[in-house]
């Protein structure tokens, strides 16, 4: 921009103005308004910044409280920072796909999502599918595959107690 509004004077404003002008390749100026429309813009920018800080803080606090509550519900000493959720999808006898969805600090981490095509199944078998998927996931970690590091603090399994026992 040709003009940068500042809420207060800077002690080294002249050399900073010169450096910014050289960087941009045209004359720019640093202005500290005292009143009027430009001062209103400074006030608005300060208000927006304060609201964003409050919003980010409360969002983070809410997220931490939810993770702490989840840890208590699960009997964990620490909140689960990384959670992985698993589900099996059967599209007929020979098209079985398992999915892994990843959450870090309560937020989805889509780059770590994975799908497992399960080929060694003799028809739909949720328990065998869950066993194969989890075995492959942990084995990839044990083999040092960077896409499967780290292990989660909590595994979330879609299904019943039988799926969980697998």
CSV table of C-alpha atoms in Angstrom, one decimal:
chain,number,residue,atom,x,y,z
A,1,UNK,CA,0.0,0.0,0.0
A,2,UNK,CA,1.0,3.6,-0.5
A,3,UNK,CA,0.1,4.4,3.1
A,4,UNK,CA,0.4,2.4,6.3
A,5,UNK,CA,-1.6,3.6,9.3
A,6,UNK,CA,0.0,3.2,12.7
A,7,UNK,CA,-1.6,3.5,16.1
A,8,UNK,CA,1.5,5.3,17.5
A,9,UNK,CA,4.6,7.0,16.3
A,10,UNK,CA,7.7,4.8,15.9
A,11,UNK,CA,11.1,6.1,17.1
A,12,UNK,CA,12.8,4.9,13.8
A,13,UNK,CA,10.0,5.8,11.5
A,14,UNK,CA,12.0,7.7,8.8
A,15,UNK,CA,14.5,4.9,8.1
A,16,UNK,CA,11.7,2.3,8.2
A,17,UNK,CA,9.7,4.4,5.7
A,18,UNK,CA,12.8,4.6,3.4
A,19,UNK,CA,13.4,0.8,3.6
A,20,UNK,CA,9.8,0.0,2.8
A,21,UNK,CA,9.7,2.4,-0.1
A,22,UNK,CA,12.9,0.7,-1.5
A,23,UNK,CA,11.4,-2.7,-1.1
A,24,UNK,CA,8.2,-1.8,-2.9
A,25,UNK,CA,9.9,0.3,-5.6
A,26,UNK,CA,7.7,3.4,-5.0
A,27,UNK,CA,7.2,6.0,-2.3
A,28,UNK,CA,5.2,4.8,0.7
A,29,UNK,CA,4.5,6.5,4.0
A,30,UNK,CA,3.8,5.6,7.6
A,31,UNK,CA,1.1,7.7,9.0
A,32,UNK,CA,0.0,8.1,12.6
A,33,UNK,CA,-3.5,9.7,12.5
A,34,UNK,CA,-4.7,11.8,15.5
A,35,UNK,CA,-8.4,12.1,14.5
A,36,UNK,CA,-10.8,11.7,11.7
A,37,UNK,CA,-11.6,8.8,9.3
A,38,UNK,CA,-8.1,7.3,9.5
A,39,UNK,CA,-8.1,7.3,13.3
A,40,UNK,CA,-11.5,5.5,13.0
A,41,UNK,CA,-9.8,2.8,10.9
A,42,UNK,CA,-7.1,2.4,13.5
A,43,UNK,CA,-9.8,1.9,16.2
A,44,UNK,CA,-11.6,-0.6,14.0
A,45,UNK,CA,-8.4,-2.6,13.4
A,46,UNK,CA,-7.7,-2.7,17.1
A,47,UNK,CA,-11.2,-3.8,17.9
A,48,UNK,CA,-11.1,-6.5,15.2
A,49,UNK,CA,-7.7,-7.7,16.5
A,50,UNK,CA,-9.0,-7.9,20.1
A,51,UNK,CA,-12.2,-9.8,19.0
A,52,UNK,CA,-10.1,-12.3,17.0
A,53,UNK,CA,-7.8,-12.9,20.0
A,54,UNK,CA,-10.8,-13.5,22.2
A,55,UNK,CA,-12.4,-15.8,19.6
A,56,UNK,CA,-9.3,-17.8,19.1
A,57,UNK,CA,-8.7,-18.1,22.9
A,58,UNK,CA,-12.2,-19.2,23.7
A,59,UNK,CA,-12.2,-21.7,20.7
A,60,UNK,CA,-8.9,-23.2,22.0
A,61,UNK,CA,-10.2,-23.3,25.6
A,62,UNK,CA,-13.4,-25.0,24.5
A,63,UNK,CA,-11.5,-27.5,22.5
A,64,UNK,CA,-9.1,-28.3,25.4
A,65,UNK,CA,-12.1,-28.6,27.8
A,66,UNK,CA,-13.8,-31.1,25.5
A,67,UNK,CA,-10.6,-33.1,25.1
A,68,UNK,CA,-10.2,-33.1,28.9
A,69,UNK,CA,-13.8,-34.3,29.4
A,70,UNK,CA,-13.2,-37.1,26.8
A,71,UNK,CA,-10.1,-38.1,28.7
A,72,UNK,CA,-12.1,-38.4,31.9
A,73,UNK,CA,-14.9,-40.4,30.2
A,74,UNK,CA,-12.3,-42.8,28.8
A,75,UNK,CA,-10.3,-43.0,32.1
A,76,UNK,CA,-7.2,-41.5,30.5
A,77,UNK,CA,-4.7,-39.5,32.5
A,78,UNK,CA,-4.0,-37.0,29.6
A,79,UNK,CA,-6.4,-35.7,26.9
A,80,UNK,CA,-6.1,-37.6,23.7
A,81,UNK,CA,-4.1,-35.4,21.3
A,82,UNK,CA,-4.3,-37.8,18.4
A,83,UNK,CA,-7.3,-39.9,17.8
A,84,UNK,CA,-8.0,-42.3,14.9
A,85,UNK,CA,-11.4,-43.5,13.9
A,86,UNK,CA,-12.0,-46.7,11.9
A,87,UNK,CA,-14.9,-48.0,9.9
A,88,UNK,CA,-15.5,-50.8,7.4
A,89,UNK,CA,-17.6,-50.4,4.2
A,90,UNK,CA,-18.8,-53.4,2.3
A,91,UNK,CA,-19.9,-52.9,-1.3
A,92,UNK,CA,-20.6,-56.6,-2.1
A,93,UNK,CA,-18.6,-59.7,-1.4
A,94,UNK,CA,-15.3,-58.6,-2.9
A,95,UNK,CA,-15.3,-54.8,-2.6
A,96,UNK,CA,-14.4,-54.2,1.1
A,97,UNK,CA,-12.8,-50.9,2.1
A,98,UNK,CA,-11.7,-49.7,5.5
A,99,UNK,CA,-11.2,-46.1,6.4
A,100,UNK,CA,-9.1,-44.3,9.0
A,101,UNK,CA,-10.0,-40.8,9.9
A,102,UNK,CA,-7.5,-38.8,12.0
A,103,UNK,CA,-8.1,-36.0,14.6
A,104,UNK,CA,-5.3,-34.0,16.2
A,105,UNK,CA,-6.3,-31.8,19.1
A,106,UNK,CA,-9.9,-32.4,18.3
A,107,UNK,CA,-9.7,-31.2,14.7
A,108,UNK,CA,-9.7,-33.4,11.5
A,109,UNK,CA,-6.3,-33.8,9.9
A,110,UNK,CA,-7.3,-34.8,6.4
A,111,UNK,CA,-3.8,-35.3,5.1
A,112,UNK,CA,-3.5,-38.3,7.5
A,113,UNK,CA,-6.7,-39.9,6.4
A,114,UNK,CA,-6.2,-43.4,4.9
A,115,UNK,CA,-8.2,-46.1,3.1
A,116,UNK,CA,-7.4,-49.7,3.1
A,117,UNK,CA,-8.6,-52.0,0.3
A,118,UNK,CA,-9.1,-55.4,1.9
A,119,UNK,CA,-8.5,-58.1,-0.6
A,120,UNK,CA,-8.0,-61.3,1.4
A,121,UNK,CA,-11.6,-61.5,2.6
A,122,UNK,CA,-13.9,-64.4,1.8
A,123,UNK,CA,-17.0,-62.3,1.7
A,124,UNK,CA,-18.0,-59.5,4.1
A,125,UNK,CA,-16.7,-60.1,7.6
A,126,UNK,CA,-16.6,-57.0,9.7
A,127,UNK,CA,-14.5,-58.6,12.5
A,128,UNK,CA,-11.9,-60.0,10.1
A,129,UNK,CA,-11.9,-56.7,8.2
A,130,UNK,CA,-11.3,-54.7,11.3
A,131,UNK,CA,-8.5,-57.1,12.4
A,132,UNK,CA,-6.8,-56.8,9.0
A,133,UNK,CA,-7.1,-53.0,8.9
A,134,UNK,CA,-5.8,-52.4,12.4
A,135,UNK,CA,-3.0,-55.0,12.0
A,136,UNK,CA,-1.9,-53.3,8.7
A,137,UNK,CA,-2.1,-49.8,10.4
A,138,UNK,CA,0.1,-50.8,13.4
A,139,UNK,CA,2.5,-52.8,11.2
A,140,UNK,CA,3.0,-49.8,8.9
A,141,UNK,CA,4.0,-47.8,12.1
A,142,UNK,CA,6.3,-50.6,13.3
A,143,UNK,CA,7.9,-50.7,9.8
A,144,UNK,CA,8.7,-47.0,10.2
A,145,UNK,CA,6.3,-45.7,7.5
A,146,UNK,CA,6.2,-41.9,8.1
A,147,UNK,CA,2.6,-41.7,7.0
A,148,UNK,CA,1.6,-43.8,10.0
A,149,UNK,CA,3.6,-42.0,12.7
A,150,UNK,CA,2.7,-41.5,15.5
A,151,UNK,CA,0.4,-44.0,17.0
A,152,UNK,CA,-2.8,-42.4,18.3
A,153,UNK,CA,-3.7,-41.8,22.0
A,154,UNK,CA,-7.1,-43.2,21.3
A,155,UNK,CA,-8.6,-45.6,18.7
A,156,UNK,CA,-12.3,-45.0,17.9
A,157,UNK,CA,-13.9,-48.1,16.4
A,158,UNK,CA,-17.2,-48.0,14.6
A,159,UNK,CA,-19.2,-51.0,15.6
A,160,UNK,CA,-20.0,-52.9,18.8
A,161,UNK,CA,-18.1,-54.5,21.6
A,162,UNK,CA,-16.9,-57.3,19.2
A,163,UNK,CA,-15.3,-54.8,16.9
A,164,UNK,CA,-13.6,-53.2,19.9
A,165,UNK,CA,-12.2,-56.5,21.2
A,166,UNK,CA,-10.6,-57.1,17.8
